[in-house]
Short mmCIF file of C-alpha atoms in Angstrom, two decimals:
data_model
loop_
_atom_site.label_atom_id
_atom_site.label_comp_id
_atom_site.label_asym_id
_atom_site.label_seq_id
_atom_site.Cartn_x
_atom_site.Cartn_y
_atom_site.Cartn_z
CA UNK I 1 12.10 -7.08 6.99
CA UNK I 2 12.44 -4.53 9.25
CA UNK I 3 10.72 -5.85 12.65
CA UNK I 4 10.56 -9.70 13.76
CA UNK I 5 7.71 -9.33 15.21
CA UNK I 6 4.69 -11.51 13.57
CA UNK I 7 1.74 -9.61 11.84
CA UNK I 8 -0.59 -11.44 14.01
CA UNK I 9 1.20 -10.16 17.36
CA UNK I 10 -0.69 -7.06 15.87
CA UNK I 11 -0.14 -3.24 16.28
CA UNK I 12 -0.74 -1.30 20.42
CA UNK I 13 -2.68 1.32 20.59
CA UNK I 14 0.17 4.03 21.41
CA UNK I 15 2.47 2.91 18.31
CA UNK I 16 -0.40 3.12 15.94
CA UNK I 17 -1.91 6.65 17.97
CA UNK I 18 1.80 8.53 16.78
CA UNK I 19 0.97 6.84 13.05
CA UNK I 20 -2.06 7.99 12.99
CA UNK I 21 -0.65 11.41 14.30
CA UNK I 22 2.23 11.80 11.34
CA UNK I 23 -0.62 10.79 8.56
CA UNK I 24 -2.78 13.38 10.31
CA UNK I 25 -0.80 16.45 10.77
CA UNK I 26 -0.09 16.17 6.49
CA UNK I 27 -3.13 15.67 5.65
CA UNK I 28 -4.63 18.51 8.23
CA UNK I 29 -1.91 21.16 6.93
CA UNK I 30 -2.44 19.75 2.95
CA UNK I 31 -6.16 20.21 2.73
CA UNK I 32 -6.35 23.53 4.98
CA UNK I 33 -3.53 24.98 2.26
CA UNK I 34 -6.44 23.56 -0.13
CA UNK I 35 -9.19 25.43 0.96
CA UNK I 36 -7.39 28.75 1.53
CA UNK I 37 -5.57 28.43 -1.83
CA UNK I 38 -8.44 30.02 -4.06
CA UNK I 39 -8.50 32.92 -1.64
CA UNK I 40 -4.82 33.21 -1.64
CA UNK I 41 -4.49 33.35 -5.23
CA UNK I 42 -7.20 35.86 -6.12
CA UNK I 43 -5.86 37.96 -3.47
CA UNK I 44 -2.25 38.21 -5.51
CA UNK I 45 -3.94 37.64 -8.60
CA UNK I 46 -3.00 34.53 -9.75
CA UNK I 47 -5.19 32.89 -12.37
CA UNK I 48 -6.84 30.01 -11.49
CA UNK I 49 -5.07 27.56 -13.24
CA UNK I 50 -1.89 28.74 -12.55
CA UNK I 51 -2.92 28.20 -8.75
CA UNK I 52 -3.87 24.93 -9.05
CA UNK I 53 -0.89 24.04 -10.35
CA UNK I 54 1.04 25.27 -7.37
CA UNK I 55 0.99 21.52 -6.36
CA UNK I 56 2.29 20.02 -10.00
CA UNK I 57 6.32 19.86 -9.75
CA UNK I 58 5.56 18.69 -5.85
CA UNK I 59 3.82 16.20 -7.10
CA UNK I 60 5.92 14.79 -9.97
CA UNK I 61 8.81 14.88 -7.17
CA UNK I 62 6.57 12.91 -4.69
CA UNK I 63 5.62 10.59 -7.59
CA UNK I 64 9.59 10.11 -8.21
CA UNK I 65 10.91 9.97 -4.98
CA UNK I 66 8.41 8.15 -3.09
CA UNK I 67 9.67 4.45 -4.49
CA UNK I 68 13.19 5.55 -3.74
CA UNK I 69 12.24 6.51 0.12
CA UNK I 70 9.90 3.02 0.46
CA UNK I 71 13.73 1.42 -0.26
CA UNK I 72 15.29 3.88 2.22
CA UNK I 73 12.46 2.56 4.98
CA UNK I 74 13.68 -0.72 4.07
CA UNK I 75 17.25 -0.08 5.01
CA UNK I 76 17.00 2.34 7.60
CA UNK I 77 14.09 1.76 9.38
CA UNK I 78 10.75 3.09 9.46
CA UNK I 79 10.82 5.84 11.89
CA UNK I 80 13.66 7.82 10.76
CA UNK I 81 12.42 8.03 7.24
CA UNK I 82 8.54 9.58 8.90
CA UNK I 83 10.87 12.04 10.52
CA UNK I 84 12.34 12.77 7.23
CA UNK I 85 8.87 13.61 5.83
CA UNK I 86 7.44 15.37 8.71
CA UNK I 87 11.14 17.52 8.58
CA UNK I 88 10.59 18.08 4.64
CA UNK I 89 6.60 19.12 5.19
CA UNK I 90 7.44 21.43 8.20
CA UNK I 91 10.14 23.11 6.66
CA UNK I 92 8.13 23.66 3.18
CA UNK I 93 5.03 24.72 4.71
CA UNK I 94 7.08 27.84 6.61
CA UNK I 95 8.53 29.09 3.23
CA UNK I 96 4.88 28.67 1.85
CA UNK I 97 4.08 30.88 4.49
CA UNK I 98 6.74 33.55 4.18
CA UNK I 99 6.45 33.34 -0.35
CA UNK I 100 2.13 34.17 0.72
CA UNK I 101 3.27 36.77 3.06
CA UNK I 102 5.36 38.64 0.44
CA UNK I 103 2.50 38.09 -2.19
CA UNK I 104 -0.63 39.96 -0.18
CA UNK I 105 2.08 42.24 0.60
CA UNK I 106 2.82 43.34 -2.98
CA UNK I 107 6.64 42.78 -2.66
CA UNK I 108 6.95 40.71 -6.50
CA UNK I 109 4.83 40.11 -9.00
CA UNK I 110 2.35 37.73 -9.25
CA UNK I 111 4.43 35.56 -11.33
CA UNK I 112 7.28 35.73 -9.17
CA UNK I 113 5.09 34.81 -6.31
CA UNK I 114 4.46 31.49 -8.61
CA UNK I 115 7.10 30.67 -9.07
CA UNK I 116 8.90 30.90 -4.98
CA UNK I 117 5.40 29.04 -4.09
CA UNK I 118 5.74 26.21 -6.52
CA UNK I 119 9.07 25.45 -5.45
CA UNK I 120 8.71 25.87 -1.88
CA UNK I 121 6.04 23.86 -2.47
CA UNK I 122 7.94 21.06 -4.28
CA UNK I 123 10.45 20.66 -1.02
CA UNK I 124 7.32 18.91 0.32
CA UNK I 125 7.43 16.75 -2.71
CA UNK I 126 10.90 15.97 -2.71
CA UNK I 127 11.20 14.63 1.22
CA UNK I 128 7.38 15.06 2.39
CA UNK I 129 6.89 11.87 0.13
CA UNK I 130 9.36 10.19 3.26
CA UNK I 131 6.66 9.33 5.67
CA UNK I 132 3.88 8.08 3.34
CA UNK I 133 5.34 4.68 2.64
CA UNK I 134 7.21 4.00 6.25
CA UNK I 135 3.78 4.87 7.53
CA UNK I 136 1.87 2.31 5.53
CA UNK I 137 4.58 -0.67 5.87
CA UNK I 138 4.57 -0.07 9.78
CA UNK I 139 1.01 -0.90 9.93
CA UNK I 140 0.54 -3.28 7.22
CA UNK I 141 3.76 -5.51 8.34
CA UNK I 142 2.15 -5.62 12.24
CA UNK I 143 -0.95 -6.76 10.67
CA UNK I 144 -2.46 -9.86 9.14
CA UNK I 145 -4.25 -10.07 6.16
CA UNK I 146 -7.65 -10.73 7.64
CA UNK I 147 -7.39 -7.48 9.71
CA UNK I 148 -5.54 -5.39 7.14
CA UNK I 149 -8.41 -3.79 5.23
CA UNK I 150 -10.01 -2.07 8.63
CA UNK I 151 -6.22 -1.19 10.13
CA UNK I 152 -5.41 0.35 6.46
CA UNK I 153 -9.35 2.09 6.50
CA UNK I 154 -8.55 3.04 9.86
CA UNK I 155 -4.85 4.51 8.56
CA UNK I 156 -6.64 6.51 6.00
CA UNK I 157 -9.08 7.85 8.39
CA UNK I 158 -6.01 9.98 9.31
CA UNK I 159 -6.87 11.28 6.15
CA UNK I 160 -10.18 12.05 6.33
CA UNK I 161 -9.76 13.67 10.18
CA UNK I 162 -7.25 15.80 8.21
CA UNK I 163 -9.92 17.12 5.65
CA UNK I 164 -12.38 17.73 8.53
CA UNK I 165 -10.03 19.67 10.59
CA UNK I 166 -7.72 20.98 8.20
CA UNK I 167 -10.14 22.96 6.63
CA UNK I 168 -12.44 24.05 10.07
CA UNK I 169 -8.89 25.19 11.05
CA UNK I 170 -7.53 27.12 8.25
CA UNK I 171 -9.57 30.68 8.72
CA UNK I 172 -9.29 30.77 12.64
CA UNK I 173 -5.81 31.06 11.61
CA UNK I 174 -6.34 33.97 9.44
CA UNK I 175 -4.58 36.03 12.02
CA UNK I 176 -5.07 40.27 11.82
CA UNK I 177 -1.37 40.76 10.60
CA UNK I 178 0.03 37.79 8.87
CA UNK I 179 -3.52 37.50 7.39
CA UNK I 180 -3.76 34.30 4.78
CA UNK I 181 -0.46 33.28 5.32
CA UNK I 182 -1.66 32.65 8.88
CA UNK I 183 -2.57 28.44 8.31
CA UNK I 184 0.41 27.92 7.02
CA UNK I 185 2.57 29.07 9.86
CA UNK I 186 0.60 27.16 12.00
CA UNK I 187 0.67 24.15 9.96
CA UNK I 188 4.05 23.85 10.27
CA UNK I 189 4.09 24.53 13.99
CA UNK I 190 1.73 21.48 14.00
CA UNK I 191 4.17 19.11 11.98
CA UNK I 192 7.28 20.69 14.41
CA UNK I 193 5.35 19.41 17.07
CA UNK I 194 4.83 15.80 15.46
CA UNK I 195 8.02 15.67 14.93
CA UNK I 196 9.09 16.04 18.28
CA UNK I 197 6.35 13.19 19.69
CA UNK I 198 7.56 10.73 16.98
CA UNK I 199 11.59 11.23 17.80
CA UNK I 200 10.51 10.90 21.47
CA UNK I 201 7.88 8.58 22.40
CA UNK I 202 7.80 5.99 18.71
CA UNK I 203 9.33 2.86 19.51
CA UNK I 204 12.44 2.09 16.99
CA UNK I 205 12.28 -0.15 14.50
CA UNK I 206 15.26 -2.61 14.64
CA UNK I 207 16.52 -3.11 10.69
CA UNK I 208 17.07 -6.98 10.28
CA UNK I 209 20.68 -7.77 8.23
CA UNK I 210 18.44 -8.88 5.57
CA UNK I 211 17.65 -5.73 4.91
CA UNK I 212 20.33 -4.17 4.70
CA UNK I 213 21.52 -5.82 1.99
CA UNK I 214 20.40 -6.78 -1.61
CA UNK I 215 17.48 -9.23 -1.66
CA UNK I 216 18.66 -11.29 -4.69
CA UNK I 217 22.62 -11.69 -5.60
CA UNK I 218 23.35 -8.94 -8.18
CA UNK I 219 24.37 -10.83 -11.24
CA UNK I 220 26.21 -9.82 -14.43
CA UNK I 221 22.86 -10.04 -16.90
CA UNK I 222 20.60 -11.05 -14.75
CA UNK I 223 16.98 -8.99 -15.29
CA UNK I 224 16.48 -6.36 -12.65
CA UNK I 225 13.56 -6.42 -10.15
CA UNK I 226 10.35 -5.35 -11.99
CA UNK I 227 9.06 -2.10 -10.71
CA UNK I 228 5.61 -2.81 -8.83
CA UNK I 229 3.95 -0.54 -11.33
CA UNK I 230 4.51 -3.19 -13.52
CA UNK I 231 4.05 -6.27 -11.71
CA UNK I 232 0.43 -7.88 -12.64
CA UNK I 233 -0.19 -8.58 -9.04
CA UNK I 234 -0.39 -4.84 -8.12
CA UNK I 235 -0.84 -2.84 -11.55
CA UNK I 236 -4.82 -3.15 -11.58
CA UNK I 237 -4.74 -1.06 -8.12
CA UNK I 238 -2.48 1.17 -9.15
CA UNK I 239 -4.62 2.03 -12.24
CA UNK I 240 -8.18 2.15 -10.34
CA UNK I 241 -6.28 3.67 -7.38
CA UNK I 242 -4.32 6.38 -10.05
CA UNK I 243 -8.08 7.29 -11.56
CA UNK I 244 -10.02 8.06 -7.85
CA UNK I 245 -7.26 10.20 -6.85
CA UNK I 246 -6.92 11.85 -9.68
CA UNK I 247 -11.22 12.69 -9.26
CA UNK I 248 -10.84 13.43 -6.20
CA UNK I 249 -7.93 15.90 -6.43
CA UNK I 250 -9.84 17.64 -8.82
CA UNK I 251 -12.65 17.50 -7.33
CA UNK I 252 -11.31 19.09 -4.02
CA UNK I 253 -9.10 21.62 -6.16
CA UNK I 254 -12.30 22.98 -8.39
CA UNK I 255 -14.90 23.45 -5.17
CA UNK I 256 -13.08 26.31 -3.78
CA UNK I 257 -13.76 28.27 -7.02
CA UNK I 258 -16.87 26.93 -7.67
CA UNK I 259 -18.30 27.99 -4.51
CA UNK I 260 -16.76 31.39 -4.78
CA UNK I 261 -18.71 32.07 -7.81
CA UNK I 262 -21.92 30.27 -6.96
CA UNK I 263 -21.99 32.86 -3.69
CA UNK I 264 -20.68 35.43 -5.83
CA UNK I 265 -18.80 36.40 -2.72
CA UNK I 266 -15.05 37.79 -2.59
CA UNK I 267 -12.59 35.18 -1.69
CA UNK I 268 -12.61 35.99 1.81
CA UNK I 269 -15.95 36.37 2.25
CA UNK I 270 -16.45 32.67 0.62
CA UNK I 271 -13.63 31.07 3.20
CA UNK I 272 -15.92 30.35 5.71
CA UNK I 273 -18.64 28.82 3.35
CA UNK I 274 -15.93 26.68 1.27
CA UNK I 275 -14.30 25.52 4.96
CA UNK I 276 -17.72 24.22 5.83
CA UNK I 277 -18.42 22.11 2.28
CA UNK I 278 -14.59 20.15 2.78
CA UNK I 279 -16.18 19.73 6.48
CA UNK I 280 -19.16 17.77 5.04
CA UNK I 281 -17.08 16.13 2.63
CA UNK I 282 -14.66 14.83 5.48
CA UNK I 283 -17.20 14.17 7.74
CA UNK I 284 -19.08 11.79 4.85
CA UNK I 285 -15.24 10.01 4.48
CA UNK I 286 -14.71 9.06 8.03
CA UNK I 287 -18.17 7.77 7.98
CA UNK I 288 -16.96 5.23 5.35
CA UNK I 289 -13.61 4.67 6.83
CA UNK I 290 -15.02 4.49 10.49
CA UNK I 291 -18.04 3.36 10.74
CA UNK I 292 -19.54 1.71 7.62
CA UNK I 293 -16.64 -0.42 6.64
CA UNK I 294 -16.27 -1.69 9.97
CA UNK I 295 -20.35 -2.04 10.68
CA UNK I 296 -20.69 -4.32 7.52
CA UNK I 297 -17.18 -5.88 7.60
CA UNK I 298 -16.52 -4.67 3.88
CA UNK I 299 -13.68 -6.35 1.90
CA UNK I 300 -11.89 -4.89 -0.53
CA UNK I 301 -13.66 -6.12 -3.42
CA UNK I 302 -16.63 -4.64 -2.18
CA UNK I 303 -15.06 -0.81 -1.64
CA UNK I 304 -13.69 -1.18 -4.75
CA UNK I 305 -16.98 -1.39 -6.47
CA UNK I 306 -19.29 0.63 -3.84
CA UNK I 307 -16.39 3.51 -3.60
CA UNK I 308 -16.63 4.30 -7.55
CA UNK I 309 -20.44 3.91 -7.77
CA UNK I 310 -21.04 5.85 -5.34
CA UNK I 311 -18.52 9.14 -6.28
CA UNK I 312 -20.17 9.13 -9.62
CA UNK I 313 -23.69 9.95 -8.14
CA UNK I 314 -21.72 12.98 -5.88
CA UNK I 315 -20.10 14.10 -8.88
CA UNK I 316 -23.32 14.55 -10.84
CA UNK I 317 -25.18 16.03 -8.01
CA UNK I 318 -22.39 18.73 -8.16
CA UNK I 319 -22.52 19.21 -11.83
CA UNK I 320 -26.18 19.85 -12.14
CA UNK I 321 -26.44 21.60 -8.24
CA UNK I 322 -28.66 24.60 -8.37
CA UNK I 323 -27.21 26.21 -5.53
CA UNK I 324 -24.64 26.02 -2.76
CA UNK I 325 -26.19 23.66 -0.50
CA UNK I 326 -27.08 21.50 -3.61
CA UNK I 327 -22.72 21.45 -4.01
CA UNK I 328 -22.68 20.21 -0.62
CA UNK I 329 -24.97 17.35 -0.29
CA UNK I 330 -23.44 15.84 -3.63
CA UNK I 331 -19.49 17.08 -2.57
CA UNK I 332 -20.54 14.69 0.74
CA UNK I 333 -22.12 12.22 -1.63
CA UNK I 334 -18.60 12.31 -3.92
CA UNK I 335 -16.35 12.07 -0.48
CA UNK I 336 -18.64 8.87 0.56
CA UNK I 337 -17.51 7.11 -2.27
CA UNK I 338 -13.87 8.23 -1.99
CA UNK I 339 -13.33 7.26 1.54
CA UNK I 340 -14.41 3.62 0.29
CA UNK I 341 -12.25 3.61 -2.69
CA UNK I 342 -9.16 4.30 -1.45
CA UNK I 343 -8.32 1.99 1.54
CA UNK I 344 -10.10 -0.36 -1.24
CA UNK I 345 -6.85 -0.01 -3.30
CA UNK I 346 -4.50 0.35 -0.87
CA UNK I 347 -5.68 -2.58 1.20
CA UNK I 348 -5.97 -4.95 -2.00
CA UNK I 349 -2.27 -3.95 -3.16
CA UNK I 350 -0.51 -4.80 -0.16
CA UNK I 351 -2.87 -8.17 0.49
CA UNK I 352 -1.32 -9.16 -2.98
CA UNK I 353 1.65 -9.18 -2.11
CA UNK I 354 4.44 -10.65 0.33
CA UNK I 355 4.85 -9.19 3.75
CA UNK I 356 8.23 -8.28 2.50
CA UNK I 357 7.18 -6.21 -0.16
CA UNK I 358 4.98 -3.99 1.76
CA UNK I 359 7.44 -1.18 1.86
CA UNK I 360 7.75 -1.25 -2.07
CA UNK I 361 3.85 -1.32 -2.38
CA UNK I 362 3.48 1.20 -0.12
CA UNK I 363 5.83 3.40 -2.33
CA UNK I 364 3.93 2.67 -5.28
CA UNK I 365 0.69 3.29 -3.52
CA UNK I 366 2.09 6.84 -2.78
CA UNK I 367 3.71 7.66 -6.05
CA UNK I 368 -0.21 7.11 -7.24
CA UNK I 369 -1.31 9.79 -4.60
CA UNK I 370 0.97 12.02 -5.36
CA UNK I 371 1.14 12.05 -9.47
CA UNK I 372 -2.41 12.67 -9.79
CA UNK I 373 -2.63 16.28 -8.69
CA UNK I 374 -0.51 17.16 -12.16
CA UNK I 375 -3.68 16.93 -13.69
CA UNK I 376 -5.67 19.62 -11.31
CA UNK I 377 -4.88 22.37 -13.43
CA UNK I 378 -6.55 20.81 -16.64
CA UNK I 379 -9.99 20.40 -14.87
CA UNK I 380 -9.65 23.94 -13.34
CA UNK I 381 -9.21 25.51 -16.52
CA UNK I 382 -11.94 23.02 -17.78
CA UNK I 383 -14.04 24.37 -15.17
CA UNK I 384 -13.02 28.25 -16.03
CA UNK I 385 -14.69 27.34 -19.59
CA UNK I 386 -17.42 25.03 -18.92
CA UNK I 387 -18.50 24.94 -15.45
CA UNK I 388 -20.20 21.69 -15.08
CA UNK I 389 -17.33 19.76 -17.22
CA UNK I 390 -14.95 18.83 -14.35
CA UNK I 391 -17.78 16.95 -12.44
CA UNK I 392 -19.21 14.99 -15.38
CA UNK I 393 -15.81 14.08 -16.42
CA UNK I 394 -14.73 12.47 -12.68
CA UNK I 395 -18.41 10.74 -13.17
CA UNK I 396 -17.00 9.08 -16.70
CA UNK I 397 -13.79 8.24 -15.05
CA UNK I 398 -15.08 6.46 -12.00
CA UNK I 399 -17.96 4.60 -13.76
CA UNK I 400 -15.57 3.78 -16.07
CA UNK I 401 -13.54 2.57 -13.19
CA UNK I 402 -16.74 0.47 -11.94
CA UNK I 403 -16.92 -1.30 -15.48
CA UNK I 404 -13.15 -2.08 -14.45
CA UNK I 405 -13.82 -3.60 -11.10
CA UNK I 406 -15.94 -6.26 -12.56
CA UNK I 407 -13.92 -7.23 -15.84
CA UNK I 408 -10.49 -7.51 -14.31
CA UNK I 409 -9.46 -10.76 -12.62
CA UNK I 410 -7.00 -8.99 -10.01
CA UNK I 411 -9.65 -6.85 -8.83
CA UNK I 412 -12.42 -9.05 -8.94
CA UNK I 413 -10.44 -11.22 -6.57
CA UNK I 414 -9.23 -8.83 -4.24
CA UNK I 415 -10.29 -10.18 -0.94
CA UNK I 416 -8.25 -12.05 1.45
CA UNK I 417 -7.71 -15.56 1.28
CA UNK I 418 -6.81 -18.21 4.38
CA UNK I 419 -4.48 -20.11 2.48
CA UNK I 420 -2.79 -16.76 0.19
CA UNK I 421 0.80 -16.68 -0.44
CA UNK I 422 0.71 -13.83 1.93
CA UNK I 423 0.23 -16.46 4.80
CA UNK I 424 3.02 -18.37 3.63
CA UNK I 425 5.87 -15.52 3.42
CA UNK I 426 4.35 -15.08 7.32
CA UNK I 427 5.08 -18.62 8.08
CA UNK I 428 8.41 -18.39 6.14
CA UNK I 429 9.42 -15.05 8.27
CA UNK I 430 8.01 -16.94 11.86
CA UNK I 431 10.54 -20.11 10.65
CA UNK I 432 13.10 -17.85 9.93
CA UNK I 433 13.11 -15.87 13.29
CA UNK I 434 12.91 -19.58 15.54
CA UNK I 435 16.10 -20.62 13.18
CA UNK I 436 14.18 -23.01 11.44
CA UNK I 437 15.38 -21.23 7.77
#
């Protein structure tokens, strides 16, 4: 375990303020490249599709190498592997910037453009996927179950702040010259920054021995450590949590073009008006993750089943909207339900398991959140050939996901218990540290 210190000593305010910073500055610079991504690619003239699936290889890379960094955090601590990620999303968000600037510029074709944005792109993939986990295990190993599901709602508020800003931000940085490759520069200025206030002012995380080496003696035949995808204690999360993200990706992904041709603006023009629907979609998530959850002291179980329910409404509100502000009020409605559904899953997963598994959860948790977005271009095109399709499809996934809540026993049972197995691996780690193991 990487820190002695006892869950229930809990987390200070500054250690969890530079957290909260790292998850923010991602998810600021990821869902401002969002909204300015439909512009960007009708500018070039890339087809829709093709731009949605700017984010695929990235995403099978995060999905891949996200289990094998949650290890990494294991051995090497927590902090250098979040300045591995913030390193890797800096660093891909500049050549993002410079592939954009040579597109609107006319210097390659639009295929070429493609293909230097997809893998510029995918270095955020490849070591962006660092700082997910460490983020989540640094939080959910200073905290004790009782008080994990608001510190991992108040985690993913990061999130939602990002969504809100992120996309507010995104066309004040169209700048006169650089033009839509403008947020992206900035972006990564933003994570450089980060960067600098984690290596400077985040405490270190001491790596215990025990970490350092293998957990169990590596014997000739013995069976290998299940992957947590397939351990029964955590695969029902990763399923329902799999599912919302994948609805919400697509969600997010189609609403830039969708608003575009509801306005039947150009895709500058439509900037401003598609900046403002994320807003009101972010602003509905931090309500969830901010205020609701914490004014009626939801569990798990509960966002589980209110997060699905409610992003099915949204979703057919946006399917059958008339006109813009129609798209709005049921994207809001859809991000409601989202911002209960996911610290649902990712507070149930790590509650059902050990406090020295949290890492490998946490991994798992972010392979989910990354994999999803392969999918994006299948309900673009969807979209490209039946408008409404995308939305009634996320509302047959999460209902379907609702049905789920209530039939399986993992999920059912999701809440915190005082006498869990989770407080004895705390009592086993307090023993350990006073010499008593």
């Amino acid at each position: 375990m990487p820190s002695s210190a006892p869950p229930e000593a809990g987390l200070s305010r500054r250690p969890f303020a530079i957290i909260f910073g790292v998850s923010l500055a991602t998810a600021l610079g990821n869902t401002g490249l969002i909204s300015v991504l439909p512009a960007i690619g009708r500018s070039i003239g890339i087809p829709d599709p093709m731009v949605a699936a700017i984010f695929s290889l990235s995403a099978v890379l995060w999905a891949v190498s996200s289990p094998w960094w949650a290890r990494a955090s294991d051995r090497r601590g927590r902090k250098p592997l979040m300045m591995v990620g913030l390193s890797g999303f800096m660093v891909s968000m500049a050549l993002c910037g410079l592939v954009v600037s040579a597109g609107l510029r006319h210097l390659a074709a639009p295929l070429v453009i493609f293909i230097l944005f997809l893998l510029a792109r995918a270095l955020f993939g490849l070591f962006g996927a660092a700082a997910n986990p460490a983020t989540q295990a640094y939080v959910a190993e200073r905290t004790p179950p009782e008080k994990r599901t608001q510190a991992m709602a108040s985690l993913a508020g990061a999130f939602g702040l990002g969504t809100v800003i992120g996309p507010f931000l995104a066309p004040l940085f169209i700048y006169p010259v650089i033009g839509l490759a403008g947020p992206l520069f900035t972006f990564a200025l933003i994570a450089a920054a980060m960067l600098f206030v984690v290596w400077r002012y985040l405490p270190e995380t001491p790596v215990a021995p025990e970490a350092r080496r293998p957990r169990r003696p590596v014997v000739a035949g013995a069976p290998k450590e299940k992957p947590m995808w397939r351990d029964p204690r955590v695969t029902p999360f990763l399923i329902y949590g799999f599912i919302v993200a994948t609805c919400q990706t697509a969600q997010a992904q189609t609403l830039g073009f969708l608003i575009i041709d509801k306005l039947s603006m150009s895709p500058a023009q439509a900037q401003y008006f598609i900046a403002i629907a994320m807003m009101f979609g972010a602003v509905a998530g931090l309500l969830a993750q901010w205020g609701l959850i914490r004014m009626f002291q939801m569990t798990p179980r509960q966002l589980l089943r209110w997060g699905v329910a409610v992003a099915a409404l949204g979703n057919v509100i946006v399917a059958v909207a008339p006109d813009y502000y129609i798209v709005v009020a049921g994207y809001a409605i859809s991000s409601l339900g989202f911002g209960f559904a996911r610290p649902g899953f990712t507070a149930g997963s790590s509650i059902a398991v050990s406090i020295e598994e949290q890492a490998r959860v946490a991994g798992a948790i972010a392979a989910v959140n990354g994999i999803n977005v392969v999918l994006a271009p299948f309900f673009v095109w969807l979209y490209q050939h039946i408008a409404p399709a995308p939305f009634l499809l996320n509302a047959a996934l999460t209902l379907a996901m609702l049905v789920y809540c209530f039939r399986n026993a993992q999920l059912r049972n999701a809440d915190p218990e005082p006498a869990s197995r989770e407080a004895a691996a705390i009592a086993t780690l307090e023993k350990r540290d006073e010499g008593g193991v």
